[in-house]
Coordinates of C-alpha atoms in Angstrom, one line a residue:
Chain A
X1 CA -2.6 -93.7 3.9
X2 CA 0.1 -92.2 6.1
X3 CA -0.4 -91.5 10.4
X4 CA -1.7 -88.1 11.3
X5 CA -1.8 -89.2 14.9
X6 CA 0.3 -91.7 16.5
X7 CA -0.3 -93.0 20.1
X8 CA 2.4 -95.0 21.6
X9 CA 0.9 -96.9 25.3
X10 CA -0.2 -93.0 26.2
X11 CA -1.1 -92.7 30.1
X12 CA -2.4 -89.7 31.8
X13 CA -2.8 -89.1 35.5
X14 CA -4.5 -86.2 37.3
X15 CA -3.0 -84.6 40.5
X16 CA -0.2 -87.4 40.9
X17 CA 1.4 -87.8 44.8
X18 CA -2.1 -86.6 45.9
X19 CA -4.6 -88.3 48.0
X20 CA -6.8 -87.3 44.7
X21 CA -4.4 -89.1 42.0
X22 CA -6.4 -90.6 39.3
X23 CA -5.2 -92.7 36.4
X24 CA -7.5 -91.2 33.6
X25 CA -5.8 -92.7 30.6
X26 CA -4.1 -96.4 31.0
X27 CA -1.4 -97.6 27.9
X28 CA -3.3 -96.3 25.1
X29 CA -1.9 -97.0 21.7
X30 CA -4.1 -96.1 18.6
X31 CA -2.9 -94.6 14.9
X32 CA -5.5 -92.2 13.2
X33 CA -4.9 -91.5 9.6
X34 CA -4.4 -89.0 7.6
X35 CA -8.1 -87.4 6.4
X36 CA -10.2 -90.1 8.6
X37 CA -13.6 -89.7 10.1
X38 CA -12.8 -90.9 14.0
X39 CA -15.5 -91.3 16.4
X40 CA -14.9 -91.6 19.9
X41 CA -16.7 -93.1 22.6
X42 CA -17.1 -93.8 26.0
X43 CA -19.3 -93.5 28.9
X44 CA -19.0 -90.3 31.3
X45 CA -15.6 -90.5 32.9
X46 CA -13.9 -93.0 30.4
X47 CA -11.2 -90.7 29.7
X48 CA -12.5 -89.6 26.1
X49 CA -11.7 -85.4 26.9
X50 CA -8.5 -86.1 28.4
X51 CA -7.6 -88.2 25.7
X52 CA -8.5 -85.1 22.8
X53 CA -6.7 -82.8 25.1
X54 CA -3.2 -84.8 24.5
X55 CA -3.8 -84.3 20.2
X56 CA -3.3 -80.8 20.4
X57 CA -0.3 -80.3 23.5
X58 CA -2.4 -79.0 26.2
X59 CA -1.9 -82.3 27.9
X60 CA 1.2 -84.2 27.7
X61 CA 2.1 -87.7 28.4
X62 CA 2.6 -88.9 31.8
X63 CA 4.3 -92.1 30.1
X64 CA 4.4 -92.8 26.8
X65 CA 4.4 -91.1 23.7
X66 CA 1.9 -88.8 21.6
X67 CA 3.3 -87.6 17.8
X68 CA 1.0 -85.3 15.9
X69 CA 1.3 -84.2 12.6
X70 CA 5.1 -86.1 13.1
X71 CA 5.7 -83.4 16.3
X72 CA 6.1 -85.3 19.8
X73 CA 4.1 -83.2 21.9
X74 CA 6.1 -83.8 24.7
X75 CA 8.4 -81.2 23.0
X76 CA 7.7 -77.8 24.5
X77 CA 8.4 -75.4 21.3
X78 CA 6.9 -77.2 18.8
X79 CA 3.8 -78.0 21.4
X80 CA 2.7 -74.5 21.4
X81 CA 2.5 -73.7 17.8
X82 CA 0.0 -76.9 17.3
X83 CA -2.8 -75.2 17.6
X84 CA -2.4 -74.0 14.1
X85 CA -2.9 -77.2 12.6
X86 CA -4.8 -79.1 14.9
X87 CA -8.5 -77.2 16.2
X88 CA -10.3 -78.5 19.4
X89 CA -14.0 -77.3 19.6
X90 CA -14.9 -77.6 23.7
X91 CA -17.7 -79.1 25.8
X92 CA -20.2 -76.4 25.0
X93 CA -18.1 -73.8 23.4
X94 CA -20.6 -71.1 23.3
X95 CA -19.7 -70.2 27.0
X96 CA -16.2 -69.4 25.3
X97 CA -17.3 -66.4 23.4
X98 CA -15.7 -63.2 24.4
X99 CA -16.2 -60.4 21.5
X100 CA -17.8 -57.8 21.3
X101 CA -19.2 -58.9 17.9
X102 CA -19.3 -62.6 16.7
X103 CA -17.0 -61.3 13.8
X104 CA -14.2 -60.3 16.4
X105 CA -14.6 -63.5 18.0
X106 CA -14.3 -66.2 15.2
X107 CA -11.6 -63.4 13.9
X108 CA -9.5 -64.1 16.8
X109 CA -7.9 -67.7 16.3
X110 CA -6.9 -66.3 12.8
X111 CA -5.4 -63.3 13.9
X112 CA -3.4 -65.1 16.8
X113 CA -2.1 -66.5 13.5
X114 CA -0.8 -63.5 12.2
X115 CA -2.7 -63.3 9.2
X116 CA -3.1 -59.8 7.1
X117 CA -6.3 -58.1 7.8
X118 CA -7.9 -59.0 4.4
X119 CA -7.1 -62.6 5.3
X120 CA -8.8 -62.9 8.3
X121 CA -11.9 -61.4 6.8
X122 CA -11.9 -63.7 4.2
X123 CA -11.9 -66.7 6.5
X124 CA -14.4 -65.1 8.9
X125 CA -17.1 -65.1 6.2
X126 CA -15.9 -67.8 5.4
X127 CA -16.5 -70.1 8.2
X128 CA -19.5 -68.6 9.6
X129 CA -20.9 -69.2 6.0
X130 CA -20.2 -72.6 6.5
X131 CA -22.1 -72.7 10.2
X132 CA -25.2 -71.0 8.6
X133 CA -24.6 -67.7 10.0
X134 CA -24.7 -64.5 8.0
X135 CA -21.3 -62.7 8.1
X136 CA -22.6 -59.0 7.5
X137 CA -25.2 -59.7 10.3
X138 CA -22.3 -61.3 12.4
X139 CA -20.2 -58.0 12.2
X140 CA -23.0 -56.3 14.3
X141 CA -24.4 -58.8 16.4
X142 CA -23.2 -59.3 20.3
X143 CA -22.5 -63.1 21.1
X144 CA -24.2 -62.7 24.0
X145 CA -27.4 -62.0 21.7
X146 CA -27.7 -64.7 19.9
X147 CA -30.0 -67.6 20.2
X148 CA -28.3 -70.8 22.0
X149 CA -27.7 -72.6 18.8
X150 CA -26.7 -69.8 17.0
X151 CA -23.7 -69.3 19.8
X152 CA -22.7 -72.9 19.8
X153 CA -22.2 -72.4 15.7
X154 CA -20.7 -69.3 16.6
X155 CA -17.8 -70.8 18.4
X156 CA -17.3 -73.6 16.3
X157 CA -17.0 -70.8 13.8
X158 CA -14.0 -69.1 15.5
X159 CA -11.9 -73.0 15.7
X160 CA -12.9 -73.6 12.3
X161 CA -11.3 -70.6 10.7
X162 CA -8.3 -71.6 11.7
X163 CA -8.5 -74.1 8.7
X164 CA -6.9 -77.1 11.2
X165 CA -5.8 -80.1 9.4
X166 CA -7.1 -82.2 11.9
X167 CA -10.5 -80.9 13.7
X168 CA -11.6 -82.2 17.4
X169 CA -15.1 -82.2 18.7
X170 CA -16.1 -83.0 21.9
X171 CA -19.8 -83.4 22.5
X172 CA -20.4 -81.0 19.7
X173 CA -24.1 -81.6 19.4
X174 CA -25.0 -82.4 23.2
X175 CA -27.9 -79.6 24.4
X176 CA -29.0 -79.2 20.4
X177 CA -32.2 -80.3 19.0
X178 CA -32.5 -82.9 16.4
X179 CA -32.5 -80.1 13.8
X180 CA -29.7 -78.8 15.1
X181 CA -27.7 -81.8 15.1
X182 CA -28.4 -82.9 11.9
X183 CA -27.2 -79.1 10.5
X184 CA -24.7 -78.9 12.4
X185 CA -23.2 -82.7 11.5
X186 CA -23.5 -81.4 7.9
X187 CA -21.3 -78.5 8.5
X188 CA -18.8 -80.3 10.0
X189 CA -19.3 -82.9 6.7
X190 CA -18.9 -80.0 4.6
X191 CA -15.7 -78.7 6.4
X192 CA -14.1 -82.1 6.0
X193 CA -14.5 -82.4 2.5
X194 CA -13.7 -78.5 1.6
X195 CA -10.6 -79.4 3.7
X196 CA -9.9 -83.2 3.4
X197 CA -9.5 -82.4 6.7
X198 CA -9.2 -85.7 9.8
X199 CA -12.1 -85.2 12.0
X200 CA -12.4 -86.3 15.7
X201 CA -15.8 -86.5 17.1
X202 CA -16.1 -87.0 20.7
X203 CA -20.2 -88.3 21.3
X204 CA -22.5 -90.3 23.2
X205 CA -24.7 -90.0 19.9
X206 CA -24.7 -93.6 18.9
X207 CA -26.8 -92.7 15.2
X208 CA -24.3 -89.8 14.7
X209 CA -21.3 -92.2 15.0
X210 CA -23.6 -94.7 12.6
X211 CA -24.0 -91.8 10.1
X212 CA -20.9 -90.2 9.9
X213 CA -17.3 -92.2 11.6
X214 CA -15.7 -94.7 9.3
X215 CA -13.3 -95.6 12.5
X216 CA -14.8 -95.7 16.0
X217 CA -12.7 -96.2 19.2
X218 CA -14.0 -97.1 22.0
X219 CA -12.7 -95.8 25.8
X220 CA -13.9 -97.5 29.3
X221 CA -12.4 -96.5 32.1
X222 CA -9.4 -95.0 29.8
X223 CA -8.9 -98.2 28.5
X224 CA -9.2 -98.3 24.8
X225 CA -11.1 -101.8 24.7
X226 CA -12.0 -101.3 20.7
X227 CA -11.1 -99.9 17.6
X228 CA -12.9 -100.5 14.4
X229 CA -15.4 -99.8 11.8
X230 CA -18.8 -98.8 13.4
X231 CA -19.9 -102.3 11.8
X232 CA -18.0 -104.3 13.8
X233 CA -17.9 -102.4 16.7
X234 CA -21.7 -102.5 16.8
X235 CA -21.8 -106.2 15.9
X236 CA -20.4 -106.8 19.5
X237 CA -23.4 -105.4 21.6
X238 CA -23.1 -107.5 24.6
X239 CA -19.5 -105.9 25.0
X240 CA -20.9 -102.5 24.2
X241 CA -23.6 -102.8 27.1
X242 CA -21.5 -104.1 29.5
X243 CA -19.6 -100.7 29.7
X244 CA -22.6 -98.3 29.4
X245 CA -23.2 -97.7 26.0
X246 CA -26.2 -98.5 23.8
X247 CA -26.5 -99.6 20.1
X248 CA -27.9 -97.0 17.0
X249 CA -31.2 -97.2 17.3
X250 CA -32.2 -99.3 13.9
X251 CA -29.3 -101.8 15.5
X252 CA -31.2 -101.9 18.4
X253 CA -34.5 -102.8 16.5
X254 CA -32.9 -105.1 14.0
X255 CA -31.5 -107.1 17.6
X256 CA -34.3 -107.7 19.0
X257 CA -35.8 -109.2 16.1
X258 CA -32.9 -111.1 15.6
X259 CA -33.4 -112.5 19.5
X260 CA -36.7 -113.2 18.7
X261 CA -35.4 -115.8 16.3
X262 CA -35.7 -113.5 13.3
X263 CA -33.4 -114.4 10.1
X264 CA -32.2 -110.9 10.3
X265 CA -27.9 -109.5 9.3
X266 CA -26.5 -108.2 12.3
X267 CA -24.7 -105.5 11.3
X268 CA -27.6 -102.9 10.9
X269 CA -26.5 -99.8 10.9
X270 CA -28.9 -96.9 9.5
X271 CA -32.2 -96.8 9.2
X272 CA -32.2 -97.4 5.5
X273 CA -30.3 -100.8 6.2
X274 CA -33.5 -101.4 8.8
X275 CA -35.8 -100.7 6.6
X276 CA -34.7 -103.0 3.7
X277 CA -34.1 -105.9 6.0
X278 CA -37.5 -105.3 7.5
X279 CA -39.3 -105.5 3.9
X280 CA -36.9 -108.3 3.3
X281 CA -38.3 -109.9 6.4
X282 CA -42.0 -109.0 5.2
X283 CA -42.0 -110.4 1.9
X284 CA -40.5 -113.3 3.2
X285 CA -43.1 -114.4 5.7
X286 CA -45.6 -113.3 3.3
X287 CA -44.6 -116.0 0.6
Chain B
X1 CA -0.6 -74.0 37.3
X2 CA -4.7 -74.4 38.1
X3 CA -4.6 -77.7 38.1
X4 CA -4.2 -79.9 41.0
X5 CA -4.9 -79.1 45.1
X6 CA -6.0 -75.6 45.8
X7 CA -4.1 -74.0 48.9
X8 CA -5.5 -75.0 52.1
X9 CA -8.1 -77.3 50.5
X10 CA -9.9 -80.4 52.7
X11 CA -7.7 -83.6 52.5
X12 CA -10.2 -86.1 53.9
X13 CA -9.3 -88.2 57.1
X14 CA -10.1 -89.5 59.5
X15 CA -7.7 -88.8 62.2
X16 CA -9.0 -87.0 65.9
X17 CA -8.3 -83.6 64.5
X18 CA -10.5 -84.9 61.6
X19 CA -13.7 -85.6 63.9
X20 CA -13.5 -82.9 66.6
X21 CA -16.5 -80.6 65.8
X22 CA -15.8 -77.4 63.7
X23 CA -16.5 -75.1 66.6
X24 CA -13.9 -76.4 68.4
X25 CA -11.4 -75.7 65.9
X26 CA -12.3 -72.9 65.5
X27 CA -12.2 -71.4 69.7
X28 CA -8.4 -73.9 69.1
X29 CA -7.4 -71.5 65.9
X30 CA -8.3 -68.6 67.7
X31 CA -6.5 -69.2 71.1
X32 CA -3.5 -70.4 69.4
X33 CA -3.5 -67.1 67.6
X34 CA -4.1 -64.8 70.2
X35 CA -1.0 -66.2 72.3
X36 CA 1.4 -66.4 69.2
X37 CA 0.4 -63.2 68.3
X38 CA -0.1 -60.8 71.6
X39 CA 1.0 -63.1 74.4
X40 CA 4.1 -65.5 73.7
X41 CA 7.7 -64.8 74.7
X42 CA 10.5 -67.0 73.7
X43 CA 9.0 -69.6 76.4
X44 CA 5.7 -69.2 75.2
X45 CA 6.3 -70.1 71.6
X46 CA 8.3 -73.0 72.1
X47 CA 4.8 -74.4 74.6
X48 CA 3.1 -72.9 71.5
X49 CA 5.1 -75.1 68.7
X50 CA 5.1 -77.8 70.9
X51 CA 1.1 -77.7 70.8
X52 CA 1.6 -76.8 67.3
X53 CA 3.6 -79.9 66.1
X54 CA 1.7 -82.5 68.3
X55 CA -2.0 -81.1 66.1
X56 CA 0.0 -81.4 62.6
X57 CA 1.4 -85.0 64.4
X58 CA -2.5 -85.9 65.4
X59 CA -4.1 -84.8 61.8
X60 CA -2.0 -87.5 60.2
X61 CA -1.7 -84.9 56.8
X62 CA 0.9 -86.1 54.3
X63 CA 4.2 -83.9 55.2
X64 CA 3.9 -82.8 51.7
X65 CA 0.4 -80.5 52.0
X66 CA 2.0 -79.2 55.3
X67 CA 4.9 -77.8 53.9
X68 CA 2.8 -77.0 50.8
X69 CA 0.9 -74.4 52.6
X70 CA 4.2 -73.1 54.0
X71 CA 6.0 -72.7 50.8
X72 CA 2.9 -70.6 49.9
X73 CA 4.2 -67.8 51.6
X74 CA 8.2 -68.4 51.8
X75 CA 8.8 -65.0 50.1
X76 CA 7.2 -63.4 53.0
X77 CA 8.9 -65.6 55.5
X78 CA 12.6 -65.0 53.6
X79 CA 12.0 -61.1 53.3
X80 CA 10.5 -60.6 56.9
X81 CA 13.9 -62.7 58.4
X82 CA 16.0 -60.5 56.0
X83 CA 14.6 -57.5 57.0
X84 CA 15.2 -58.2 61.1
X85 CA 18.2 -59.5 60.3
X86 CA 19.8 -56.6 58.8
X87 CA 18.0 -53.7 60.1
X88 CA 18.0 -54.3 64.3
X89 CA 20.9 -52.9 65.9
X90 CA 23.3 -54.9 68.7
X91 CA 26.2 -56.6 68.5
X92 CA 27.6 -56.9 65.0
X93 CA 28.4 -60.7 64.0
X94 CA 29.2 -60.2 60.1
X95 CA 29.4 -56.8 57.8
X96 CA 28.5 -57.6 54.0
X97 CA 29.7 -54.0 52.4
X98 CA 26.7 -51.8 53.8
X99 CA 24.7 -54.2 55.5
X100 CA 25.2 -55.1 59.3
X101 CA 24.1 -58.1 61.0
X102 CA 23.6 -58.4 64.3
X103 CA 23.3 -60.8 66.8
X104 CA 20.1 -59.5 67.9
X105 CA 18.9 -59.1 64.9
X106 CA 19.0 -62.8 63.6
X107 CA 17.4 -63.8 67.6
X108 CA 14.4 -61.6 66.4
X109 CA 14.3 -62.5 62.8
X110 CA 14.1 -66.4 63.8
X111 CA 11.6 -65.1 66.6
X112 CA 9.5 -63.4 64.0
X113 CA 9.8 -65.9 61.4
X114 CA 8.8 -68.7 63.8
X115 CA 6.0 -67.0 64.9
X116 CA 4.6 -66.3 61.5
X117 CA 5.2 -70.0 60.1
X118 CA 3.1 -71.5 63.5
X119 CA 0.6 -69.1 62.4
X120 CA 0.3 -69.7 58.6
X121 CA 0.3 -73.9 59.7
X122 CA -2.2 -72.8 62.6
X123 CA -4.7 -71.3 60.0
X124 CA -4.0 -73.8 57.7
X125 CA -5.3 -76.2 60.1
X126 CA -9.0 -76.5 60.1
X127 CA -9.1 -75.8 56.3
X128 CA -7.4 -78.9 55.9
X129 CA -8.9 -81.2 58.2
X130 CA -13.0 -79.9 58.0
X131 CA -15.3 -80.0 54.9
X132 CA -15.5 -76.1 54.4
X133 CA -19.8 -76.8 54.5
X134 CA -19.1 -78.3 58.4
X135 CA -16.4 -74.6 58.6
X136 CA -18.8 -72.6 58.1
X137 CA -22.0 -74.3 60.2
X138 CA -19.3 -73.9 63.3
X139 CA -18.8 -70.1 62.3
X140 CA -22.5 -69.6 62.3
X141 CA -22.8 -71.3 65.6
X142 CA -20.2 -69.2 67.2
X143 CA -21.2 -65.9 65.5
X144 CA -24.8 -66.5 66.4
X145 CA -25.2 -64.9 69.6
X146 CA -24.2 -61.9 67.7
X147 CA -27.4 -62.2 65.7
X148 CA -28.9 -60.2 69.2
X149 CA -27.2 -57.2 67.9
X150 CA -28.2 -57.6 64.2
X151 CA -25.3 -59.2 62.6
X152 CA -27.1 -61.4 60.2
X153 CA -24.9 -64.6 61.1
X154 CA -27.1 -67.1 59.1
X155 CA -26.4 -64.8 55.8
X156 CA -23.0 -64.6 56.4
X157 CA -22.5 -68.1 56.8
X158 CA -24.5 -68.9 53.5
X159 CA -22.5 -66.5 51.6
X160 CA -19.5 -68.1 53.0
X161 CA -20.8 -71.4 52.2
X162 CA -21.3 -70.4 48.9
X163 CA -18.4 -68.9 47.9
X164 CA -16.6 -71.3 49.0
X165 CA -18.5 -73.8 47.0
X166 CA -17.9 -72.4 43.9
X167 CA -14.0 -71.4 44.2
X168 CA -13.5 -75.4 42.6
X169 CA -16.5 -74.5 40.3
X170 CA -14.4 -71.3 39.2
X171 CA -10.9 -72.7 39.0
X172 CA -12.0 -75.9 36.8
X173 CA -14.2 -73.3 34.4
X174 CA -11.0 -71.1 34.4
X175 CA -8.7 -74.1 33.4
X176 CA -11.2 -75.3 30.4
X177 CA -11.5 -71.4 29.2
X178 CA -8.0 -71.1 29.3
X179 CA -7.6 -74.4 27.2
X180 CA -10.0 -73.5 24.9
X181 CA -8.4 -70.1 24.2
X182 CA -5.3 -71.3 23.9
X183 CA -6.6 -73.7 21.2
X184 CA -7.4 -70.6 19.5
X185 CA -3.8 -69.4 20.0
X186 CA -4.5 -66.6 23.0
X187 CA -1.3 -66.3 25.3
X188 CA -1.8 -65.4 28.5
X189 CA 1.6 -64.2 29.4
X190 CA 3.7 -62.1 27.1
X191 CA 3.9 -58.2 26.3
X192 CA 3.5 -55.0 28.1
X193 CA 1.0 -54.4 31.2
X194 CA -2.0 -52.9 29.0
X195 CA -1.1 -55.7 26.5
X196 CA -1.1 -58.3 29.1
X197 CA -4.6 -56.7 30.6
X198 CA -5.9 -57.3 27.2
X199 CA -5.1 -60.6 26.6
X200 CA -7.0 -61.8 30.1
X201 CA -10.1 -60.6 28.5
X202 CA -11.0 -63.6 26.4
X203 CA -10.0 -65.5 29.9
X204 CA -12.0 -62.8 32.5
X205 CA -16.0 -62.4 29.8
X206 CA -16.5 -66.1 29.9
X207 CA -15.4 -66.5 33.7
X208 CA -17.8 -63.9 34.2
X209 CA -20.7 -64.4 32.4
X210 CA -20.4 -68.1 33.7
X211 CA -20.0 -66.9 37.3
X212 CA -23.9 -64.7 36.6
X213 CA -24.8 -67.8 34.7
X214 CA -24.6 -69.7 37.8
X215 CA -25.7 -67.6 40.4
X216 CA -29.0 -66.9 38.3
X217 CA -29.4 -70.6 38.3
X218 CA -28.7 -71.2 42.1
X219 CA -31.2 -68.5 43.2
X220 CA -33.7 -70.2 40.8
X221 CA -33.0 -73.8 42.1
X222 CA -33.0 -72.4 46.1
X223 CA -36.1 -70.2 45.6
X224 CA -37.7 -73.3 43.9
X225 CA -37.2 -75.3 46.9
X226 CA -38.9 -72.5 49.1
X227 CA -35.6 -71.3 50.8
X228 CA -36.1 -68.3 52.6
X229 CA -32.8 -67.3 55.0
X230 CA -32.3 -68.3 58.5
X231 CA -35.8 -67.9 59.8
X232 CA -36.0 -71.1 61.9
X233 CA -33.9 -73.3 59.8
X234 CA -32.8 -76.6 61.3
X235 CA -29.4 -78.2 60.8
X236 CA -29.6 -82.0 59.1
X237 CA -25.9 -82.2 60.7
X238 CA -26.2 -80.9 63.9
X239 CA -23.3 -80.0 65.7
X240 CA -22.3 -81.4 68.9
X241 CA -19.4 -81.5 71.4
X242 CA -18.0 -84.8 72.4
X243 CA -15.1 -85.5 75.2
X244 CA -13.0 -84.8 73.1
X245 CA -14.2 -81.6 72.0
X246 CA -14.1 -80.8 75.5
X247 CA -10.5 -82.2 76.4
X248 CA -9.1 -80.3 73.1
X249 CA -10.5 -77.2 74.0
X250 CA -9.2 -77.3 77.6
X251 CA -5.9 -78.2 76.3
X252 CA -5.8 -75.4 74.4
X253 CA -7.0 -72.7 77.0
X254 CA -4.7 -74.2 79.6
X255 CA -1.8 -73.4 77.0
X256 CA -3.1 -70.1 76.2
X257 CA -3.1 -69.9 80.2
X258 CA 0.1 -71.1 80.5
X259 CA 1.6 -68.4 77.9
X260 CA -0.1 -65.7 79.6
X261 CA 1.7 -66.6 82.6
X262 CA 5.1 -67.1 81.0
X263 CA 4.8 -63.8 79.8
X264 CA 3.3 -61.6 82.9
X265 CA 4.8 -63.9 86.0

């Protein structure tokens, strides 16, 4: 499958020739495919937003070299129009919302676009469908009105009627309840197979990246130290501690019975996997 | 454009100017003000940008925010020398079609242009060199004895302290808005005024409901912790002068002296 995102030894530095210059992003080279499930991360400060901020040109390289969708985004003209194929959902995009109605807001990315009016319409309903919100209720309702949940999959609406080719996410499903999260990770699963969209999840939800990534890198101290399937990333858990992150839960469980000198795989992912290895383990010692 | 070092912000030190107590600063700023601006004659503002260059040489500030805080306002500094340049009458030195300049004219434009740059790196001074939390606790402790003839000087100072607290909060909210906007297409720049108006709106709601946001959930967390304004509040930093608070601040008056005289004697 061909590159949607190349990253040629990328670094980033905030407030350069200042007493407050930071290196945020050191030499990092990665190549995301076309139609891929990336997760992403990192602990807090690891350089995973600014990193997301470079796919889409509101960042550019302070050295190095970031092509998306085979534009360089160091190249001013073509920077600007990449918000058309590429959509980047915020850290808590409900505090984004500016309409008077949640229609006019998920309406406005389109009609930046330049759509007809009948088009835009179309993929208002369209993408608030997909969020689990009512359109004809939407056309009357006030952002400001709405429930917390109901805003964040209100704004999420507005990036995903763009219809990007590759869709960001940063923290998507941080503040939601488990309910919440699970809905909202099946939207996004829906809108990537409507699509065949590339989707880039930013997280620190080690069952979500489990669930849904088939690629995973992962960012300490805007380093990229790994890149991988989740398996083998989470096969290395001593590395994966040592920078601040955790294991999925059933990983974690099927660890420590494998410390305990338990004839266990160790490359447990869901809890199905756990749960088979733990009868496994059962009707073993049972014998 | 948001990004980076806000105008005037603290650079951390640790230099003299650094350590001297906010309130002395403060009487320093003030003196230094009132003889550039009422006081100084020629005489007097060269004693003035002496003082002036041996505090930026003493603060140990990289050349680069110094001049950054001029080149702030170097419109006003080129139009103000322009406009005494051209417009005060004397002996002519060079016609350029209508306009005339004199050679009085560019003496008082550098005058004037002088005097404004010592005040703008004057001003900028403090900002630089104090944590704006240690500002505005020597503010309140100058304003205080005003508090006699009801001036509320502890609420001013917490609104001060305040503010200025959430002017980073603001600008990095502002920056993530705009980014998110613009990752919706929204361009902040182009068309007429009432077009232009319009297109700060998706920027101005969120600032806005974010700014009410916050200041619901600051009067939640103070009023949770029992704050109740300056009724016998105690300082965990409190201030105090030192010898060199005391030298500085005779320095300082001796010069403001010493201008006074220049100009009367």
């Amino acid at each position: 499958m061909s590159s949607i995102i190349e990253i040629d030894k990328l670094s980033h530095i905030y407030s350069p020739g200042t007493p407050f210059q930071v290196t945020s992003l050191d030499s990092i080279s990665l190549d995301i495919k076309k139609g891929v499930f990336l997760a992403i991360i990192g602990s807090t400060g690891s350089g995973k937003s600014t990193l997301v901020r470079h796919f889409n040109g509101l960042l550019t390289p302070a050295a190095g070299n970031v092509r998306v969708c085979g534009i360089d985004t160091a190249d001013k003209k073509q920077r600007r129009n990449l918000w058309r194929s590429v959509g980047l959902v915020f850290q808590q995009p409900e505090h984004q919302l500016f309409e008077e109605t949640v229609f006019t807001d998920v309406a406005f990315g389109p009609r930046n676009m330049g759509l007809t009016e009948a088009e835009i319409t179309e993929r208002v309903h369209e993408a608030l469908r997909l969020v689990g919100l009512d359109p004809l209720e939407a056309a009357r309702m006030s952002p400001f009105c709405l429930s917390g949940g109901m805003r964040r999959r209100a704004a999420i609406a507005g990036v995903l009627a763009l219809k990007p080719q590759v869709l960001i996410l940063d923290e998507p499903t941080a503040g939601l309840d488990p309910q919440g999260k699970r809905q909202l990770m099946k939207h996004i699963e829906e809108f990537r197979r409507r699509e065949g969209a590339t989707i880039i999840l930013v997280t620190h939800d080690m069952e979500e990246v489990a669930l849904m990534a088939e690629r995973v890198a992962v960012l300490n101290r805007g380093r990229l130290v790994m890149e991988g399937k989740p398996r083998e990333i989470f096969s290395r858990a001593a590395e994966l501690t040592a920078i601040g992150l955790d294991l999925p839960a059933p990983a974690r469980l099927i660890r420590q019975l494998r410390l305990l000198g338990k004839p266990v795989r160790t490359d447990v992912l869901t809890t199905a996997e756990a749960e088979e290895e733990i009868a496994r383990l059962l009707g073993e010692t049972q014998c | 454009m948001l990004s980076g070092i806000s105008l005037g912000q603290y650079i951390p030190g640790d230099s003299l100017l650094h350590r001297l107590d906010p309130r002395t600063k403060v009487i320093g700023v003030l003196a230094a003000a009132a003889s550039i601006l009422a006081f100084a004659n020629w005489q007097g503002l060269v004693l003035t940008a002496l003082l002036t260059l041996i505090a930026l040489l003493v603060s140990k500030l990289p050349l680069g925010i110094i001049l950054g805080s001029l080149k702030s306002l170097w419109l006003l500094l080129v139009i103000t020398f322009l406009l005494q340049a051209f417009l005060t009458p004397g002996t002519l030195l060079a016609v350029l079609g209508p306009l005339k300049i004199s050679r009085e004219g560019v003496f008082a434009a550098g005058e004037i242009v002088l005097r404004l740059a010592l005040l703008i790196l004057i001003a900028f001074l403090p900002t630089l060199t104090t944590p704006p939390i240690k500002l505005t606790a020597g503010l309140e402790s100058i304003i205080s004895p005003l508090q006699r003839l009801g001036v509320p000087a502890h609420e001013l100072a917490l609104m001060m302290t305040l503010a200025l607290r959430f002017v980073p909060t603001l600008l990095q909210e502002a920056e993530v808005v705009i980014s998110a906007q613009r990752s919706r297409g929204a361009g902040f720049t182009t068309g007429s005024p009432a077009k232009w108006a319009r297109s700060l709106l998706p920027l101005f709601v969120p600032l806005f409901a974010g700014a009410l946001r916050r200041a619901d959930d600051l009067a939640v967390a103070m009023e949770s912790r029992c704050y109740r304004g300056g009724a016998n509040r105690t300082r965990m930093n409190a201030l105090k002068f030192s010898a060199p608070d005391y030298v500085v601040i005779g320095v300082t008056l001796a010069v403001l002296a010493g201008v006074v005289a220049l100009r009367f004697i």
